[in-house]
Coordinates of C-alpha atoms in Angstrom, one line a residue:
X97 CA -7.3 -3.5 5.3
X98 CA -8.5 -2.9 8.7
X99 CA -5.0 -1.9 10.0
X100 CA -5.2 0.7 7.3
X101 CA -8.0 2.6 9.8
X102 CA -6.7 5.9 11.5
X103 CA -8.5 8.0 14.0
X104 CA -9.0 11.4 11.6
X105 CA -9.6 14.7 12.8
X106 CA -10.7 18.1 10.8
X107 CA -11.8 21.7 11.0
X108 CA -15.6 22.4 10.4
X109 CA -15.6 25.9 9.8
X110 CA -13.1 28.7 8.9
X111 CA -12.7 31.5 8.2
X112 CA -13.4 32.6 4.6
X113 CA -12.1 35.3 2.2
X114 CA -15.8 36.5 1.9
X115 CA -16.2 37.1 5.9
X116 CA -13.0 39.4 5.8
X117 CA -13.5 41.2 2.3
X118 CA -17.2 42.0 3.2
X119 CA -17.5 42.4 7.4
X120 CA -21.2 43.1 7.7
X121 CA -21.9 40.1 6.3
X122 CA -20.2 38.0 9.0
X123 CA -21.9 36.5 11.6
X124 CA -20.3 34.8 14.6
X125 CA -21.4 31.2 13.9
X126 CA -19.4 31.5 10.8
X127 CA -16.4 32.6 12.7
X128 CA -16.6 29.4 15.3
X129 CA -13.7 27.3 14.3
X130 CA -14.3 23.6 15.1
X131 CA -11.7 21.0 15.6
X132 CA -13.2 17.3 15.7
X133 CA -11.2 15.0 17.4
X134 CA -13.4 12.6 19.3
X135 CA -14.4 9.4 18.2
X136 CA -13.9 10.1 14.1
X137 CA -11.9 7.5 11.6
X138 CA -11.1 7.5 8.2
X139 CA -10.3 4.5 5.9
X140 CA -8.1 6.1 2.7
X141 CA -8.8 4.8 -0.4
X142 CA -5.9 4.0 -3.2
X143 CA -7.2 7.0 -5.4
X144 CA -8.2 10.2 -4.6
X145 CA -11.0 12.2 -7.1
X146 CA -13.4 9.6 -7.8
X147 CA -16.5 9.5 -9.5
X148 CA -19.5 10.5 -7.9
X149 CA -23.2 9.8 -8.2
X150 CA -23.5 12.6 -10.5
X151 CA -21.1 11.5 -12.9
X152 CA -22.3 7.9 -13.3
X153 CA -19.8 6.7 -10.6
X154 CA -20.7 4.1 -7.8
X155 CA -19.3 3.6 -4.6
X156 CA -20.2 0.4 -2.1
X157 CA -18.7 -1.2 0.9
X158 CA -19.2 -4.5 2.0
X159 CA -18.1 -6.7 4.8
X160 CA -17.3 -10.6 4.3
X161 CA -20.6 -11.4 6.0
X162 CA -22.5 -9.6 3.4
X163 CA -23.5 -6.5 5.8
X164 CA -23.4 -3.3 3.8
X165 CA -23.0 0.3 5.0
X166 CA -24.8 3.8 4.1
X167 CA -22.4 6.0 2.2
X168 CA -23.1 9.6 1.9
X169 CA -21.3 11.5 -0.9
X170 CA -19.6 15.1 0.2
X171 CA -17.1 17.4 -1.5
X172 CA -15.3 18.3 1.8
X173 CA -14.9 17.6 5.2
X174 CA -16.8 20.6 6.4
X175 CA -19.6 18.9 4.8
X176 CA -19.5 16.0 7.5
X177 CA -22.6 16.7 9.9
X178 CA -20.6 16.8 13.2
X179 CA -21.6 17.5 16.9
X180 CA -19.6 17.2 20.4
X181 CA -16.7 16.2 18.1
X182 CA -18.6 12.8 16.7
X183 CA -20.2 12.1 13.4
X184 CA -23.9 12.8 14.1
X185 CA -25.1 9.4 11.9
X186 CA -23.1 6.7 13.4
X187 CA -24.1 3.9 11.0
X188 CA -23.5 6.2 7.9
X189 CA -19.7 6.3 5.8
X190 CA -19.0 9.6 4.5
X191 CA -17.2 9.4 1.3
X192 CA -15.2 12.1 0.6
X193 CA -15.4 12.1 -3.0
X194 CA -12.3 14.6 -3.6
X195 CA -9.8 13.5 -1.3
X196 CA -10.9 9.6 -1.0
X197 CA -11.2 9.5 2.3
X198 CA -14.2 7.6 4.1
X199 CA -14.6 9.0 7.1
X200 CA -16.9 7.3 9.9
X201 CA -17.6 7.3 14.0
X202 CA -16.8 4.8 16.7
X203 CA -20.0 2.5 15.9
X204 CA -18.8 2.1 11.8
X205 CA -15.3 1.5 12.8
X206 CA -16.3 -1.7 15.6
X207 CA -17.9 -2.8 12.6
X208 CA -15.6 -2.9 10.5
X209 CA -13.2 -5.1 12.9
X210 CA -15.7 -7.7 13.1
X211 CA -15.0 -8.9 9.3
X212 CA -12.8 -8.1 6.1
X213 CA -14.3 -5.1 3.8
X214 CA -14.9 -4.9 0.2
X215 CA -15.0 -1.8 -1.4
X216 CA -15.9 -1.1 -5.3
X217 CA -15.8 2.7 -6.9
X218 CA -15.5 4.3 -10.5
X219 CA -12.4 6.3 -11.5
X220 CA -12.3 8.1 -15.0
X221 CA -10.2 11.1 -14.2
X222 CA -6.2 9.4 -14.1
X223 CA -3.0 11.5 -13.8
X224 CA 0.6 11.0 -15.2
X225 CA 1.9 8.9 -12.3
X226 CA -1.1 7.6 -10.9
X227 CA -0.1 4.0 -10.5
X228 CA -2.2 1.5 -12.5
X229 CA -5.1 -0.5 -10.2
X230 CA -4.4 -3.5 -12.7
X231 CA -1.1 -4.4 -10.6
X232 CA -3.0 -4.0 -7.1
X233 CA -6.8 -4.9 -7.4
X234 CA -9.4 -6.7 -8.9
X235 CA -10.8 -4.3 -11.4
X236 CA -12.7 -3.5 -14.6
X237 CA -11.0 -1.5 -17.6
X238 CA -14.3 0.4 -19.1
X239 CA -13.2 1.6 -23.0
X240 CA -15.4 3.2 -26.0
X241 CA -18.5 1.5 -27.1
X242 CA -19.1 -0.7 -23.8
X243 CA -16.7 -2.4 -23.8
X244 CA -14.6 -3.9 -20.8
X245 CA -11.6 -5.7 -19.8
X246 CA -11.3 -7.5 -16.3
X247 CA -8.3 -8.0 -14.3
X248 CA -7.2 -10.3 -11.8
X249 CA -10.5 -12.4 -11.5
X250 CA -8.7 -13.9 -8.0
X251 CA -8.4 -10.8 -5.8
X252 CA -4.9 -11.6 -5.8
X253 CA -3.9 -12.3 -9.0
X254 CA -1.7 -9.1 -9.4
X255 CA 0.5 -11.4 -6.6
X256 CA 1.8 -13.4 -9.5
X257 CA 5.2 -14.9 -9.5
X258 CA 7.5 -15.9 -12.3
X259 CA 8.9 -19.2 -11.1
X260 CA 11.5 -21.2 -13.5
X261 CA 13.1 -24.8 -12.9
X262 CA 16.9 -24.2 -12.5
X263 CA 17.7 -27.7 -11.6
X264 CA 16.2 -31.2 -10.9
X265 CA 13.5 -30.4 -8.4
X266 CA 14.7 -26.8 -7.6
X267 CA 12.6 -23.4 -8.7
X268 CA 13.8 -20.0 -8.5
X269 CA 11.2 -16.7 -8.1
X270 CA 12.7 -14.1 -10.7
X271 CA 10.1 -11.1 -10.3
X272 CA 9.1 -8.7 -7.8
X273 CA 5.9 -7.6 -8.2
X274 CA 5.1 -3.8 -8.5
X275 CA 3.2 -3.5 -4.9
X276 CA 6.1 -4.6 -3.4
X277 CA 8.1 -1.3 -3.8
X278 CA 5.4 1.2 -5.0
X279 CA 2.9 1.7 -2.9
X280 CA -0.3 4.3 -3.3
X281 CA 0.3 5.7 0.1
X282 CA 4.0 7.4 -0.7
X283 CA 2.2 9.2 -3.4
X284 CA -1.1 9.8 -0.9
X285 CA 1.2 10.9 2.2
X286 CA 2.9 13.4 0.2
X287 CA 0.0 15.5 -1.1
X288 CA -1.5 15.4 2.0
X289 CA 1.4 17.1 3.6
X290 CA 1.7 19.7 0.2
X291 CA -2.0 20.2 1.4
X292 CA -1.3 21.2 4.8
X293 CA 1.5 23.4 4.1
X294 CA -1.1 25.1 1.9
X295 CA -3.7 25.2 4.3
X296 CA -0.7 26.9 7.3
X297 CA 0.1 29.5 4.7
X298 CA -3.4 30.4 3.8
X299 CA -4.1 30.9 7.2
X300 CA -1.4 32.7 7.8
X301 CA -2.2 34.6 5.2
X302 CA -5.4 35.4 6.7
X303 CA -4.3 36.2 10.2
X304 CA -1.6 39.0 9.0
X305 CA -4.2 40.7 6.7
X306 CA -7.0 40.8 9.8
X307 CA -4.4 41.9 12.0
X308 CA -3.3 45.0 9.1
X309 CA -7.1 45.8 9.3
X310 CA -7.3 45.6 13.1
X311 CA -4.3 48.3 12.8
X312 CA -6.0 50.4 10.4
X313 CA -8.7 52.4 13.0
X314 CA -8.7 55.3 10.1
X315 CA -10.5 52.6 7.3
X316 CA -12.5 50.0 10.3
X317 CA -14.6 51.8 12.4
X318 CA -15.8 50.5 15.8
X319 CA -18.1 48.0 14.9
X320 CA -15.9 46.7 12.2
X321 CA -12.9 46.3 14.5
X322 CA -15.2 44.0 16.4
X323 CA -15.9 42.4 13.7
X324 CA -12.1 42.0 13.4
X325 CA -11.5 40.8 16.3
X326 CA -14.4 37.9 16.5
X327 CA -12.3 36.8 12.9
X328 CA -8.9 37.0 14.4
X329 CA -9.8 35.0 17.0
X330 CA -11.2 32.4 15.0
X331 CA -8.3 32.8 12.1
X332 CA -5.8 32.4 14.8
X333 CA -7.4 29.2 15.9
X334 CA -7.5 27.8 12.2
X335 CA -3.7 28.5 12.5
X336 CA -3.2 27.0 15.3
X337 CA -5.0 24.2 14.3
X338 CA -2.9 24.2 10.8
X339 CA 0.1 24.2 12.3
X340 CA -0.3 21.2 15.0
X341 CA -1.8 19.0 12.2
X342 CA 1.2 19.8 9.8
X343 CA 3.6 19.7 12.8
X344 CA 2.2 15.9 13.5
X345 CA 2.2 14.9 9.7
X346 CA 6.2 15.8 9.8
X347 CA 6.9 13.8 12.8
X348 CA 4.5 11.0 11.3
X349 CA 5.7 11.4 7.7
X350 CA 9.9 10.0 9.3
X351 CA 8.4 7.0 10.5
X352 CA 6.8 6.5 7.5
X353 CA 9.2 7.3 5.3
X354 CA 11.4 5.2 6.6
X355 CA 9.1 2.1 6.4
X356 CA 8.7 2.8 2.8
X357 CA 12.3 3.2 2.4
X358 CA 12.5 -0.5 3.9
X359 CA 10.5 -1.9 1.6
X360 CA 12.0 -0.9 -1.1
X361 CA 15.1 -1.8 0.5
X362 CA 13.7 -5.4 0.9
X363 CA 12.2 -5.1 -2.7
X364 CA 16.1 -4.5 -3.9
X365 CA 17.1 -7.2 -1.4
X366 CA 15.0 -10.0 -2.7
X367 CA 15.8 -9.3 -6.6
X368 CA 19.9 -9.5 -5.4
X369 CA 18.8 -12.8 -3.5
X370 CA 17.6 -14.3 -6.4
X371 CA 20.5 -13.0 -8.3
X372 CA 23.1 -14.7 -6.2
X373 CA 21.0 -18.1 -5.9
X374 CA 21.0 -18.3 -9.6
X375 CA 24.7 -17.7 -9.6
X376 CA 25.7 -20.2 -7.0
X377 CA 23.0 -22.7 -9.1
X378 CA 25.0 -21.8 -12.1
X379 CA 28.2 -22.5 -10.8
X380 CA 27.1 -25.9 -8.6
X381 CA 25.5 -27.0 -12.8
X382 CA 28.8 -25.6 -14.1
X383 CA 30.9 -28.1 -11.9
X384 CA 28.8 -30.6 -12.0
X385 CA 29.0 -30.4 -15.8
X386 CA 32.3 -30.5 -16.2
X387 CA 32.5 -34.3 -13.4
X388 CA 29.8 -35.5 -16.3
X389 CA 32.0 -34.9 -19.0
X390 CA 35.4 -35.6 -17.4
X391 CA 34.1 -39.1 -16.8
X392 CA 32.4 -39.9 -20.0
X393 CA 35.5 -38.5 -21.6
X394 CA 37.4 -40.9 -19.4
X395 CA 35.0 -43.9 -20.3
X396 CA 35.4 -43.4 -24.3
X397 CA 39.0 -42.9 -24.6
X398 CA 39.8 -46.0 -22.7
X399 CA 42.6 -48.4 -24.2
X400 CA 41.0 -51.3 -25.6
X401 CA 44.2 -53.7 -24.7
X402 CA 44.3 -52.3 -20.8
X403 CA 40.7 -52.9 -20.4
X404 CA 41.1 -56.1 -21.8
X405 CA 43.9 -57.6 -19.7
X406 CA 41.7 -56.1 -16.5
X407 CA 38.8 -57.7 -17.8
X408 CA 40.8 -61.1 -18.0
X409 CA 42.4 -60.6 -14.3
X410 CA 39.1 -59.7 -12.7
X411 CA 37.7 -63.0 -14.2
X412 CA 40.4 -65.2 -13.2
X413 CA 40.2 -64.0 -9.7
X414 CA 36.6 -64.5 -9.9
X415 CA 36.8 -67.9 -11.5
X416 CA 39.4 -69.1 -9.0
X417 CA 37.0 -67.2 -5.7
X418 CA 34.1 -69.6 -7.2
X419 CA 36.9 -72.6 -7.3
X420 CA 37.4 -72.1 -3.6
X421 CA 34.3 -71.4 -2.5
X422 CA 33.2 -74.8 -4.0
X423 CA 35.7 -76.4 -2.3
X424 CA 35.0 -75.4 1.0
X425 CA 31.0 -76.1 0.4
X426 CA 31.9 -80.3 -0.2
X427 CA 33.2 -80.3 3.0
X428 CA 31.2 -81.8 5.8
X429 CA 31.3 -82.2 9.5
X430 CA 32.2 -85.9 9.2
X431 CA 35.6 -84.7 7.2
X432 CA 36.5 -83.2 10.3
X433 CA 35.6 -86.5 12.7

């Protein structure tokens, strides 16, 4: 869905392991820390670790006009040719194969509002709880010896309902369908934030131990402590960086959390909906039972003898209403004269 498109940002280079363990091979580019923030989107994908070209897998996305996009594989963000904060090829999707994330500039994402997008990839890799793309998409099962099983033909026939007649003209909905209470992006939020924590403490990490080697004038010589300090400076802005994007994904992550606690709220609602229209249907049939057979009961245990001396009244009062009423038609005007 378009809606689903966020504007994305993310560091190009850091500060590695390698730069502080062996100084003299650091250079300054490497120790430039870029944040991109300008003009950069992502579109997330349901699934995360997909199959890349290498491995057989296939990626394509295509609007409803039939326009089709340039995808570029890459591991990682850093990967993502960047300059002045924008994507460098503004026509191309970068497909983060790892995280599924596709990742694009300002041009991509105006194209993408202009029609609804279509988007096919390979999966082989699945984890215990990964939910199953049979109940949310048109896909293809691929089993041993070529062989294949399709799924929901009609993009949305994983929307199916259960419907069952209850009464005379009157259906009732019984199911709620999976991707109205799970959702892939519970599951997606919260490994992005487990990521970020991760990324805070290993920057951390690497700020306290530069700063130990920037105390330790007896092991780091002069040049090394400028060495030091170009890689502080850097590792301090990869913490800072860290720590803004996990402070925004907490504030972010109540809001959303509380959306998907709604919906499953709703989900919960609907099924006790149902649950108390078929009761009140029950009861309404119950009652309406019971006049049925009160009255037919009524109708065959009738005395014969009191039917029959109604039946014999009724007639002569009908016989003696025809009497009259003959009566009254043989008179004319003139009988009046």
């Amino acid at each position: 869905d378009i809606d689903d498109v966020e504007s994305y940002s993310f560091m190009k280079r850091v500060v590695t392991d390698a730069d502080i363990t062996d100084l003299s091979s650091s250079t300054t580019d490497e120790t430039t820390v870029d944040h991109v923030y300008d003009e950069v989107y992502r579109l997330r994908l349901a699934y995360d670790n997909i199959d890349t070209s290498s491995e057989g897998g296939t990626f394509s996305a295509q609007r409803s006009d039939g326009t089709s996009f340039d995808i570029i594989e890459v591991s990682d963000d850093a990967s993502i040719p960047t300059s002045d904060g924008k994507i460098v090829n503004p026509t191309a999707i970068y497909l983060n194969t790892t995280t599924g994330n596709m990742v694009f500039g300002a041009v991509v994402r105006s194209q993408l509002a202009a029609g609804e997008l279509s988007i096919t990839y390979d999966k082989s890799e699945w984890q215990v709880g990964d939910l199953k793309p049979e109940h949310y998409f048109k896909c293809t099962e691929k089993g041993k010896k070529n062989t294949s099983i399709d799924y929901n033909s009609d993009p949305t026939g994983y929307n199916q309902k259960i419907n069952f007649t209850v009464s005379e003209g009157q259906q009732i909905t019984i199911n709620t369908n999976a991707n109205e209470l799970f959702v892939h992006a519970v599951g997606r939020d919260v490994e992005e934030l487990e990521l970020a924590i991760e990324d805070v403490n290993a920057a951390q990490k690497k700020v306290d131990k530069l700063k130990a080697m920037q105390e330790d004038t007896v092991t780091y010589g002069e040049s090394d402590q400028e060495r030091i300090a170009l890689l502080l400076n850097a590792a301090n802005k990869e913490l800072d960086y860290a720590t803004q994007k996990m402070t925004k994904m907490f504030s972010n992550g109540v809001t959303k959390a509380q959306e998907y606690f709604d919906a499953a709220n709703l989900a919960g609602t609907t099924t006790g909906t149902s649950a108390s229209r078929l009761t009140i249907i029950k009861n309404r049939l119950s009652e309406n039972k019971a006049t049925v057979t009160t009255q037919a009961s009524d109708n065959e245990n009738v005395e014969i003898s009191d039917v029959t001396v109604e039946v014999s009244a009724a007639q002569l009062a009908y016989n003696a209403a025809l009497i009259a009423t003959g009566k009254i038609a043989q008179q004319s005007l003139v009988n009046y004269i």
